[in-house]
Amino acid sequence: MRSDVKFLPIRKGLLEFLLLKIISADKVYVADILGRLEGTEFTTQEGTLYPLLSKMRRENLVDYEWQESEAGPPRKYYRLTAKGRTQLTELNDYWREINRTIQQLER
Amino acid sequence: MNKVTTVNLNGRAYQVEEQAYDALRAYLDQAANLLADDPDCLEIMADLEQAIGDKGSRCLGAGRNVLGEAEMKRILEEMGPVETGAEASGATPAAGANAGSAPAAARETSGPKRLYLIKEGAMIAGVCNGLAAYFNVDPTIVRLIFVALLILSTGFFAIAYLVLMFIVPTAKTAEERAAARGLPFNAQELVEQAKRHYSDIKEKHRRWRDNRRRDKERTFWRPKERHGYEGPHSHPFDRPQSGYGARVAAGIVLPLIGAISALLTVASVIALASLLTTGEILGWSLPGDVPPWAAVVAVVAVYAMVILPLRAVRYASYEALGPGRGWFVFWDGVLWLALVVLAWWFAANYVPGVDDFFRDLFHDWRDVTFDVARTIAAAG
């Protein structure tokens, strides 16, 4: 992960987008999400993830349900709401647009 | 050997070493502080607790059932600092740039910071250790500065150490150890504050749905302390701990009383001495009709009358110091003895007649013992 402070806001801003992407694929619980992000530019810790997920839940982008686990207490499994899906589509489009702009400027 | 405490992490009990508990508590309190304005504070706290517990469970098993400090620090490092939802989504560069400094500021303003003696890893009484925690520097640096000052002041600075040693209370509980480092310790308040958010009706409904599920699991972090072996009659936590102020006051009062009673003792002995040798008390001669024995009784009575209330205050101060005051009683006694010796030396050198009197007394005493010995020998 790049330690440059200037890159930090970019990562922070994109994290929510990435979470929507991960959750859209399958019902996931926090350890899955952390595992998917581990080793990438977006390596995240519980301290960040739980508050962010809780905020997204309040914004009605994700919801969760309890599921028993074979070992230990029940886990929260997150999934996207209809609003979350809409937002993900919008963000995907927006991201493509940003990339297009960047590539155009490089020419 | 370390003391072990049992903690309740989201409904499951874990045994942790005391240092690990301190670290955990500091982390959770800081988290609760940062999340204070978050409507889901309690829920996130429960999630964090569970995550810590899960990580802890992975360290345990196979003959290990206590989490140590190193493991807890690693777990908390893995958890990472808690960032609030608003901060994490800071899309604008300004919000992102400020994000780093915001939790630091919150950390500094939260929780009162107080100077305590810290016995863990102390060299003498924990003064340097406590100062180091207070100023957030390495204890070795404080000790080096102290030794340098000691040498520069040709030993005079030792008095500063002694004064601090007596006045500053010792950090005994986990809360006090945290306060010594200025970490937040107002979890209870935060719980109350977070509870107010429950008034949101929609949230209430959702929580009701969840609570049915997790009724038993969800218990906001409520540590239960368990102590190692402390002897059959030692129940230090039955007694409420006196406040910081009361203990500082006791720390000031005790050496003062020690000094006053030491001076009184020496003054009375000198008064008696001069009364017996010259018939005068510090230059004031007895009226003709008062027999010397009555004067002796009067001196002893005055001494007893003054020393009794002092002793009462002293015992009251011991009480204020709370559990673990045995150490303090010992040092108070040592201080008292030192002051008696000092006053004695001063009197013998600067008050005329005292030195001679005791030299004579010693000779008289030797004569008396010789006489007694001779009588016994003659009788035998």
Short mmCIF file of C-alpha atoms in Angstrom, two decimals:
data_model
loop_
_atom_site.label_atom_id
_atom_site.label_comp_id
_atom_site.label_asym_id
_atom_site.label_seq_id
_atom_site.Cartn_x
_atom_site.Cartn_y
_atom_site.Cartn_z
CA MET A 1 0.00 0.00 0.00
CA ARG A 2 1.27 3.47 -0.86
CA SER A 3 1.95 5.35 2.33
CA ASP A 4 1.78 8.80 0.70
CA VAL A 5 -0.69 10.89 2.67
CA LYS A 6 -1.94 12.49 -0.55
CA PHE A 7 -3.28 9.14 -1.73
CA LEU A 8 -5.19 8.58 1.49
CA PRO A 9 -8.33 10.56 0.56
CA ILE A 10 -8.53 8.71 -2.77
CA ARG A 11 -8.51 5.35 -0.99
CA LYS A 12 -10.97 6.53 1.60
CA GLY A 13 -13.35 7.89 -1.00
CA LEU A 14 -13.23 4.72 -3.05
CA LEU A 15 -13.61 2.29 -0.16
CA GLU A 16 -17.38 2.61 -0.07
CA PHE A 17 -17.53 1.94 -3.80
CA LEU A 18 -15.43 -1.18 -3.35
CA LEU A 19 -17.61 -2.39 -0.51
CA LEU A 20 -20.68 -2.07 -2.70
CA LYS A 21 -18.90 -4.09 -5.35
CA ILE A 22 -17.87 -6.85 -2.96
CA ILE A 23 -21.27 -7.06 -1.29
CA SER A 24 -23.09 -7.06 -4.63
CA ALA A 25 -21.37 -10.30 -5.64
CA ASP A 26 -22.49 -12.40 -2.72
CA LYS A 27 -23.79 -12.28 0.81
CA VAL A 28 -20.68 -11.60 2.85
CA TYR A 29 -19.66 -11.09 6.42
CA VAL A 30 -16.94 -8.79 7.66
CA ALA A 31 -14.10 -11.32 7.65
CA ASP A 32 -14.88 -12.11 3.97
CA ILE A 33 -14.71 -8.43 3.07
CA LEU A 34 -11.43 -7.96 4.93
CA GLY A 35 -10.06 -11.06 3.19
CA ARG A 36 -11.01 -9.78 -0.24
CA LEU A 37 -9.34 -6.43 0.42
CA GLU A 38 -6.25 -7.83 2.10
CA GLY A 39 -3.03 -7.31 0.19
CA THR A 40 -4.64 -4.75 -2.13
CA GLU A 41 -4.34 -1.00 -2.07
CA PHE A 42 -7.48 -1.04 0.02
CA THR A 43 -6.36 -3.26 2.89
CA THR A 44 -8.80 -2.37 5.66
CA GLN A 45 -9.17 -3.11 9.34
CA GLU A 46 -12.21 -3.76 11.49
CA GLY A 47 -11.82 -0.39 13.15
CA THR A 48 -12.63 1.28 9.84
CA LEU A 49 -14.98 -1.26 8.34
CA TYR A 50 -17.59 -1.58 11.07
CA PRO A 51 -18.35 2.14 11.36
CA LEU A 52 -18.46 2.48 7.56
CA LEU A 53 -20.80 -0.48 7.13
CA SER A 54 -23.01 0.88 9.85
CA LYS A 55 -23.17 4.24 8.08
CA MET A 56 -24.03 2.53 4.78
CA ARG A 57 -26.75 0.60 6.55
CA ARG A 58 -28.21 3.85 7.86
CA GLU A 59 -28.14 5.27 4.34
CA ASN A 60 -30.09 2.20 3.32
CA LEU A 61 -27.43 1.00 0.87
CA VAL A 62 -26.84 -2.32 2.59
CA ASP A 63 -28.75 -4.49 4.99
CA TYR A 64 -27.72 -7.50 6.99
CA GLU A 65 -29.17 -10.61 8.46
CA TRP A 66 -27.97 -12.88 11.20
CA GLN A 67 -26.76 -16.31 10.26
CA GLU A 68 -25.60 -19.06 12.53
CA SER A 69 -21.99 -20.03 12.03
CA GLU A 70 -20.60 -23.51 12.54
CA ALA A 71 -18.07 -22.10 15.02
CA GLY A 72 -18.87 -19.37 17.49
CA PRO A 73 -21.65 -16.79 17.68
CA PRO A 74 -23.98 -15.87 14.79
CA ARG A 75 -22.57 -13.57 12.13
CA LYS A 76 -23.92 -10.56 10.32
CA TYR A 77 -24.20 -11.25 6.62
CA TYR A 78 -24.47 -8.13 4.49
CA ARG A 79 -26.27 -7.73 1.17
CA LEU A 80 -27.15 -4.80 -1.04
CA THR A 81 -30.53 -3.15 -0.96
CA ALA A 82 -32.25 -1.89 -4.11
CA LYS A 83 -30.89 1.56 -3.34
CA GLY A 84 -27.41 0.08 -2.92
CA ARG A 85 -27.63 -1.55 -6.35
CA THR A 86 -28.70 1.71 -7.97
CA GLN A 87 -25.85 3.50 -6.29
CA LEU A 88 -23.37 0.85 -7.40
CA THR A 89 -24.51 1.18 -11.03
CA GLU A 90 -24.18 4.95 -10.79
CA LEU A 91 -20.75 4.69 -9.25
CA ASN A 92 -19.62 2.19 -11.90
CA ASP A 93 -20.70 4.62 -14.62
CA TYR A 94 -19.06 7.51 -12.86
CA TRP A 95 -15.84 5.57 -12.43
CA ARG A 96 -15.73 4.73 -16.13
CA GLU A 97 -16.27 8.38 -16.92
CA ILE A 98 -13.42 9.43 -14.66
CA ASN A 99 -11.12 6.87 -16.27
CA ARG A 100 -12.09 8.08 -19.71
CA THR A 101 -11.26 11.64 -18.75
CA ILE A 102 -7.89 10.63 -17.34
CA GLN A 103 -7.01 8.63 -20.46
CA GLN A 104 -8.04 11.50 -22.69
CA LEU A 105 -5.79 13.86 -20.79
CA GLU A 106 -2.85 11.49 -21.16
CA ARG A 107 -3.01 11.60 -24.93
CA MET B 1 3.40 -13.76 37.25
CA ASN B 2 0.61 -11.45 36.19
CA LYS B 3 -2.82 -10.72 37.56
CA VAL B 4 -5.65 -12.00 35.40
CA THR B 5 -8.95 -10.25 34.77
CA THR B 6 -12.07 -11.63 33.15
CA VAL B 7 -13.69 -9.44 30.52
CA ASN B 8 -17.04 -9.74 28.85
CA LEU B 9 -16.65 -9.14 25.12
CA ASN B 10 -20.08 -9.00 23.56
CA GLY B 11 -21.46 -11.71 25.81
CA ARG B 12 -18.49 -14.05 25.97
CA ALA B 13 -15.99 -14.20 28.79
CA TYR B 14 -12.26 -13.99 28.17
CA GLN B 15 -9.40 -14.10 30.61
CA VAL B 16 -6.79 -11.45 29.99
CA GLU B 17 -3.69 -10.28 31.82
CA GLU B 18 -3.98 -6.94 33.55
CA GLN B 19 -1.76 -5.08 31.07
CA ALA B 20 -3.74 -6.60 28.21
CA TYR B 21 -6.90 -5.43 29.94
CA ASP B 22 -5.54 -1.90 30.21
CA ALA B 23 -4.73 -1.86 26.52
CA LEU B 24 -8.13 -3.30 25.62
CA ARG B 25 -9.96 -0.87 27.80
CA ALA B 26 -8.04 2.08 26.40
CA TYR B 27 -8.87 0.91 22.86
CA LEU B 28 -12.57 0.39 23.53
CA ASP B 29 -12.93 3.63 25.45
CA GLN B 30 -11.29 5.53 22.66
CA ALA B 31 -13.55 3.78 20.18
CA ALA B 32 -16.63 4.62 22.26
CA ASN B 33 -15.44 8.21 22.47
CA LEU B 34 -14.97 8.55 18.73
CA LEU B 35 -18.28 6.89 18.01
CA ALA B 36 -20.15 8.94 20.59
CA ASP B 37 -22.05 10.85 17.92
CA ASP B 38 -22.70 7.80 15.83
CA PRO B 39 -26.32 6.62 16.15
CA ASP B 40 -25.07 3.04 15.96
CA CYS B 41 -22.44 3.47 18.64
CA LEU B 42 -23.59 0.53 20.72
CA GLU B 43 -23.95 -1.73 17.77
CA ILE B 44 -20.50 -0.90 16.40
CA MET B 45 -19.00 -1.35 19.86
CA ALA B 46 -20.62 -4.79 20.03
CA ASP B 47 -19.22 -5.62 16.58
CA LEU B 48 -15.75 -4.47 17.59
CA GLU B 49 -15.91 -6.44 20.82
CA GLN B 50 -16.93 -9.54 18.97
CA ALA B 51 -14.15 -9.10 16.41
CA ILE B 52 -11.60 -8.71 19.22
CA GLY B 53 -13.04 -11.77 20.94
CA ASP B 54 -12.86 -13.82 17.74
CA LYS B 55 -9.25 -12.84 17.21
CA GLY B 56 -8.55 -13.64 20.86
CA SER B 57 -10.12 -17.08 20.54
CA ARG B 58 -7.73 -17.83 17.69
CA CYS B 59 -4.75 -17.11 19.98
CA LEU B 60 -6.10 -19.36 22.70
CA GLY B 61 -6.69 -23.08 23.02
CA ALA B 62 -4.24 -25.94 23.37
CA GLY B 63 -3.42 -25.32 27.02
CA ARG B 64 -3.53 -21.53 26.75
CA ASN B 65 -6.50 -19.77 28.27
CA VAL B 66 -5.18 -16.31 29.12
CA LEU B 67 -4.48 -13.51 26.64
CA GLY B 68 -1.20 -11.72 27.31
CA GLU B 69 -0.27 -8.12 26.69
CA ALA B 70 1.69 -8.80 23.50
CA GLU B 71 -1.16 -10.79 21.97
CA MET B 72 -3.70 -8.14 22.90
CA LYS B 73 -1.54 -5.39 21.40
CA ARG B 74 -1.25 -7.40 18.19
CA ILE B 75 -5.00 -7.98 18.08
CA LEU B 76 -5.72 -4.30 18.61
CA GLU B 77 -3.18 -3.42 15.94
CA GLU B 78 -5.00 -5.76 13.58
CA MET B 79 -8.27 -4.08 14.46
CA GLY B 80 -6.79 -0.75 13.51
CA PRO B 81 -7.84 2.66 14.77
CA VAL B 82 -11.56 3.27 14.82
CA GLU B 83 -12.65 5.73 12.17
CA THR B 84 -16.09 7.19 12.20
CA GLY B 85 -18.39 6.73 9.25
CA ALA B 86 -18.32 10.41 8.33
CA GLU B 87 -14.57 10.40 8.23
CA ALA B 88 -14.12 7.24 6.23
CA SER B 89 -16.39 8.53 3.49
CA GLY B 90 -14.67 11.93 3.41
CA ALA B 91 -14.93 12.45 -0.33
CA THR B 92 -13.65 16.00 -0.41
CA PRO B 93 -9.88 16.44 -0.13
CA ALA B 94 -10.30 18.79 2.82
CA ALA B 95 -12.22 16.25 4.84
CA GLY B 96 -9.71 13.58 3.92
CA ALA B 97 -6.74 15.72 4.90
CA ASN B 98 -8.26 16.54 8.25
CA ALA B 99 -9.21 12.96 8.90
CA GLY B 100 -5.82 12.06 10.30
CA SER B 101 -5.73 14.81 12.87
CA ALA B 102 -9.32 14.60 14.08
CA PRO B 103 -9.02 11.40 16.17
CA ALA B 104 -5.73 12.61 17.61
CA ALA B 105 -7.39 15.79 18.83
CA ALA B 106 -10.27 13.83 20.32
CA ARG B 107 -7.79 11.62 22.08
CA GLU B 108 -6.03 14.54 23.67
CA THR B 109 -9.12 16.24 25.01
CA SER B 110 -10.78 13.14 26.38
CA GLY B 111 -10.28 11.96 29.93
CA PRO B 112 -8.54 13.77 32.75
CA LYS B 113 -4.78 13.32 32.98
CA ARG B 114 -3.40 13.01 36.47
CA LEU B 115 -0.02 12.47 38.01
CA TYR B 116 0.22 9.11 39.75
CA LEU B 117 3.02 6.97 41.09
CA ILE B 118 3.28 3.89 38.91
CA LYS B 119 4.71 0.84 40.64
CA GLU B 120 4.88 -1.36 37.56
CA GLY B 121 8.49 -1.19 36.39
CA ALA B 122 9.41 1.40 39.02
CA MET B 123 13.01 1.80 40.25
CA ILE B 124 12.22 3.24 43.68
CA ALA B 125 8.71 4.52 44.32
CA GLY B 126 7.55 5.09 40.75
CA VAL B 127 7.89 8.89 40.70
CA CYS B 128 9.92 8.98 37.46
CA ASN B 129 7.67 6.30 36.00
CA GLY B 130 4.59 8.36 36.79
CA LEU B 131 6.10 11.56 35.40
CA ALA B 132 7.10 9.69 32.26
CA ALA B 133 3.53 8.47 31.79
CA TYR B 134 2.20 11.95 32.44
CA PHE B 135 4.45 13.60 29.87
CA ASN B 136 4.26 10.61 27.56
CA VAL B 137 8.02 10.03 27.34
CA ASP B 138 10.28 7.09 28.09
CA PRO B 139 10.87 6.60 31.86
CA THR B 140 14.62 6.26 31.20
CA ILE B 141 14.72 9.85 29.92
CA VAL B 142 12.97 11.13 33.05
CA ARG B 143 15.36 9.12 35.25
CA LEU B 144 18.41 10.50 33.43
CA ILE B 145 17.13 14.06 33.82
CA PHE B 146 16.45 13.38 37.46
CA VAL B 147 19.93 11.97 38.10
CA ALA B 148 21.48 14.95 36.28
CA LEU B 149 19.49 17.36 38.47
CA LEU B 150 20.48 15.35 41.53
CA ILE B 151 24.17 15.74 40.71
CA LEU B 152 23.88 19.41 39.71
CA SER B 153 22.06 20.24 42.95
CA THR B 154 24.52 18.13 44.98
CA GLY B 155 21.80 15.83 46.23
CA PHE B 156 19.31 18.53 47.13
CA PHE B 157 16.91 17.34 44.42
CA ALA B 158 16.34 14.14 46.39
CA ILE B 159 13.99 16.22 48.54
CA ALA B 160 11.84 16.89 45.47
CA TYR B 161 11.67 13.15 44.90
CA LEU B 162 10.71 12.51 48.53
CA VAL B 163 8.03 15.20 48.43
CA LEU B 164 6.50 13.75 45.25
CA MET B 165 6.77 10.26 46.68
CA PHE B 166 4.64 11.24 49.65
CA ILE B 167 2.21 13.63 48.00
CA VAL B 168 1.38 11.90 44.72
CA PRO B 169 -1.07 9.00 45.05
CA THR B 170 -0.24 5.59 43.64
CA ALA B 171 -2.13 4.37 40.61
CA LYS B 172 -3.83 1.22 41.88
CA THR B 173 -6.74 0.50 39.59
CA ALA B 174 -6.80 0.14 35.84
CA GLU B 175 -8.72 3.41 35.63
CA GLU B 176 -6.01 5.26 37.49
CA ARG B 177 -3.28 3.70 35.41
CA ALA B 178 -5.11 4.88 32.33
CA ALA B 179 -5.64 8.34 33.83
CA ALA B 180 -1.90 8.52 34.50
CA ARG B 181 -1.44 8.36 30.74
CA GLY B 182 -4.39 10.63 30.03
CA LEU B 183 -6.45 8.01 28.26
CA PRO B 184 -10.20 8.51 28.22
CA PHE B 185 -12.17 6.88 30.95
CA ASN B 186 -15.74 7.93 30.61
CA ALA B 187 -17.28 4.92 28.96
CA GLN B 188 -20.27 5.10 31.26
CA GLU B 189 -21.17 8.57 30.09
CA LEU B 190 -20.84 7.50 26.50
CA VAL B 191 -23.14 4.59 27.06
CA GLU B 192 -25.72 7.00 28.46
CA GLN B 193 -25.26 9.33 25.54
CA ALA B 194 -25.55 6.53 23.03
CA LYS B 195 -28.68 5.29 24.72
CA ARG B 196 -30.39 8.59 24.00
CA HIS B 197 -30.10 7.85 20.30
CA TYR B 198 -32.42 4.97 20.83
CA SER B 199 -35.31 7.40 20.82
CA ASP B 200 -35.33 7.31 17.04
CA ILE B 201 -38.46 5.29 16.31
CA LYS B 202 -37.28 3.67 13.14
CA GLU B 203 -34.07 2.63 14.79
CA LYS B 204 -36.02 1.29 17.69
CA HIS B 205 -37.97 -0.97 15.44
CA ARG B 206 -34.86 -2.29 13.75
CA ARG B 207 -33.15 -2.85 17.05
CA TRP B 208 -36.14 -4.67 18.39
CA ARG B 209 -35.85 -7.04 15.43
CA ASP B 210 -32.14 -7.55 16.07
CA ASN B 211 -32.41 -7.71 19.80
CA ARG B 212 -34.73 -10.66 19.58
CA ARG B 213 -31.91 -12.40 17.80
CA ARG B 214 -29.03 -11.26 19.87
CA ASP B 215 -30.68 -10.64 23.17
CA LYS B 216 -28.27 -12.75 25.09
CA GLU B 217 -25.12 -11.88 23.18
CA ARG B 218 -25.48 -8.16 23.31
CA THR B 219 -24.13 -6.83 26.52
CA PHE B 220 -22.19 -3.67 26.28
CA TRP B 221 -18.68 -4.26 27.44
CA ARG B 222 -18.87 -4.70 31.17
CA PRO B 223 -15.64 -5.95 32.68
CA LYS B 224 -15.73 -8.15 35.70
CA GLU B 225 -12.59 -8.03 37.71
CA ARG B 226 -11.14 -11.11 39.27
CA HIS B 227 -8.06 -11.06 41.41
CA GLY B 228 -5.21 -13.40 41.95
CA TYR B 229 -4.40 -14.77 45.37
CA GLU B 230 -4.31 -11.94 47.86
CA GLY B 231 -4.40 -13.67 51.20
CA PRO B 232 -7.46 -14.68 53.20
CA HIS B 233 -8.19 -11.31 54.80
CA SER B 234 -7.38 -8.98 51.97
CA HIS B 235 -10.42 -7.52 50.24
CA PRO B 236 -9.11 -4.24 48.91
CA PHE B 237 -12.03 -3.62 46.59
CA ASP B 238 -14.64 -3.84 49.33
CA ARG B 239 -13.46 -0.46 50.50
CA PRO B 240 -14.32 2.48 48.28
CA GLN B 241 -11.26 4.26 46.96
CA SER B 242 -10.83 7.83 48.21
CA GLY B 243 -10.71 10.59 45.64
CA TYR B 244 -7.54 11.92 44.10
CA GLY B 245 -7.78 15.14 46.14
CA ALA B 246 -8.19 13.34 49.46
CA ARG B 247 -5.18 11.19 48.74
CA VAL B 248 -3.05 14.20 47.77
CA ALA B 249 -4.13 15.91 50.99
CA ALA B 250 -3.22 12.81 52.98
CA GLY B 251 0.15 12.75 51.21
CA ILE B 252 0.82 16.35 52.31
CA VAL B 253 -0.61 16.02 55.83
CA LEU B 254 1.19 12.81 56.81
CA PRO B 255 4.80 14.01 56.43
CA LEU B 256 3.86 17.34 58.04
CA ILE B 257 2.42 15.56 61.06
CA GLY B 258 5.45 13.30 61.09
CA ALA B 259 7.70 16.37 61.23
CA ILE B 260 5.66 18.12 63.91
CA SER B 261 5.46 15.07 66.17
CA ALA B 262 9.17 14.37 65.69
CA LEU B 263 10.01 17.93 66.73
CA LEU B 264 7.64 17.67 69.68
CA THR B 265 9.19 14.43 70.85
CA VAL B 266 12.72 15.85 70.74
CA ALA B 267 11.64 19.14 72.36
CA SER B 268 9.95 17.27 75.21
CA VAL B 269 12.98 15.07 75.82
CA ILE B 270 15.24 18.13 75.84
CA ALA B 271 12.85 19.97 78.17
CA LEU B 272 12.84 16.99 80.54
CA ALA B 273 16.63 16.76 80.35
CA SER B 274 17.20 20.39 81.17
CA LEU B 275 14.54 20.20 83.90
CA LEU B 276 16.35 17.34 85.62
CA THR B 277 19.86 18.78 85.28
CA THR B 278 19.36 22.51 85.83
CA GLY B 279 15.79 22.79 87.16
CA GLU B 280 14.99 25.05 84.21
CA ILE B 281 12.99 24.52 81.01
CA LEU B 282 14.83 26.18 78.11
CA GLY B 283 16.06 29.03 80.28
CA TRP B 284 12.80 29.44 82.25
CA SER B 285 13.24 28.43 85.91
CA LEU B 286 10.50 26.79 87.96
CA PRO B 287 8.76 28.80 90.69
CA GLY B 288 10.13 27.83 94.11
CA ASP B 289 7.03 26.00 95.37
CA VAL B 290 6.67 23.63 92.36
CA PRO B 291 8.52 20.35 92.92
CA PRO B 292 10.56 19.02 89.93
CA TRP B 293 8.45 15.82 89.66
CA ALA B 294 5.31 17.93 89.12
CA ALA B 295 7.07 19.79 86.31
CA VAL B 296 8.04 16.46 84.73
CA VAL B 297 4.42 15.27 84.89
CA ALA B 298 3.27 18.58 83.39
CA VAL B 299 5.70 18.29 80.46
CA VAL B 300 4.61 14.69 79.77
CA ALA B 301 0.94 15.69 79.99
CA VAL B 302 1.35 18.60 77.56
CA TYR B 303 3.24 16.34 75.17
CA ALA B 304 0.48 13.69 75.33
CA MET B 305 -2.25 16.30 74.83
CA VAL B 306 -0.63 17.68 71.69
CA ILE B 307 0.40 14.32 70.24
CA LEU B 308 -3.01 12.63 70.62
CA PRO B 309 -4.96 14.75 68.10
CA LEU B 310 -1.98 14.58 65.73
CA ARG B 311 -2.14 10.81 65.93
CA ALA B 312 -5.87 10.88 65.22
CA VAL B 313 -5.28 12.97 62.08
CA ARG B 314 -2.55 10.58 61.07
CA TYR B 315 -4.80 7.53 61.29
CA ALA B 316 -7.51 9.37 59.40
CA SER B 317 -4.97 10.08 56.66
CA TYR B 318 -3.99 6.43 56.50
CA GLU B 319 -7.66 5.63 55.95
CA ALA B 320 -7.88 8.19 53.14
CA LEU B 321 -5.00 6.49 51.39
CA GLY B 322 -7.15 3.41 51.10
CA PRO B 323 -5.95 -0.11 50.39
CA GLY B 324 -2.25 -0.74 50.11
CA ARG B 325 -1.36 1.90 52.70
CA GLY B 326 1.00 -0.44 54.58
CA TRP B 327 3.84 0.72 52.40
CA PHE B 328 3.00 4.31 53.23
CA VAL B 329 2.82 3.65 56.97
CA PHE B 330 6.29 2.15 56.77
CA TRP B 331 7.79 5.15 54.95
CA ASP B 332 5.98 7.53 57.28
CA GLY B 333 7.68 5.75 60.19
CA VAL B 334 11.06 5.95 58.50
CA LEU B 335 10.55 9.66 57.88
CA TRP B 336 9.58 10.20 61.51
CA LEU B 337 12.73 8.40 62.74
CA ALA B 338 14.91 10.40 60.35
CA LEU B 339 13.39 13.65 61.61
CA VAL B 340 13.95 12.62 65.24
CA VAL B 341 17.60 11.91 64.49
CA LEU B 342 17.93 15.22 62.65
CA ALA B 343 16.32 17.20 65.48
CA TRP B 344 18.49 15.34 67.97
CA TRP B 345 21.66 16.16 66.11
CA PHE B 346 20.57 19.80 65.87
CA ALA B 347 19.77 20.00 69.59
CA ALA B 348 23.00 18.30 70.63
CA ASN B 349 25.04 20.75 68.54
CA TYR B 350 23.17 24.01 68.98
CA VAL B 351 21.25 23.91 72.28
CA PRO B 352 23.67 24.44 75.18
CA GLY B 353 23.66 21.88 77.98
CA VAL B 354 21.90 19.10 76.07
CA ASP B 355 25.09 17.39 74.97
CA ASP B 356 26.61 17.54 78.46
CA PHE B 357 23.43 16.27 80.05
CA PHE B 358 23.36 13.13 77.96
CA ARG B 359 27.05 12.50 78.50
CA ASP B 360 26.44 12.76 82.26
CA LEU B 361 23.33 10.62 81.99
CA PHE B 362 25.35 7.94 80.24
CA HIS B 363 27.98 8.02 82.99
CA ASP B 364 25.36 7.99 85.78
CA TRP B 365 23.59 5.08 84.10
CA ARG B 366 26.88 3.16 83.92
CA ASP B 367 27.53 3.85 87.61
CA VAL B 368 24.02 2.69 88.54
CA THR B 369 24.40 -0.56 86.59
CA PHE B 370 27.79 -1.15 88.17
CA ASP B 371 26.30 -0.57 91.63
CA VAL B 372 23.43 -2.96 90.92
CA ALA B 373 25.85 -5.55 89.57
CA ARG B 374 28.07 -5.16 92.60
CA THR B 375 25.07 -5.50 94.96
CA ILE B 376 23.89 -8.65 93.17
CA ALA B 377 27.41 -10.07 93.26
CA ALA B 378 27.67 -9.28 96.99
CA ALA B 379 24.30 -10.88 97.65
CA GLY B 380 25.33 -13.94 95.68
#
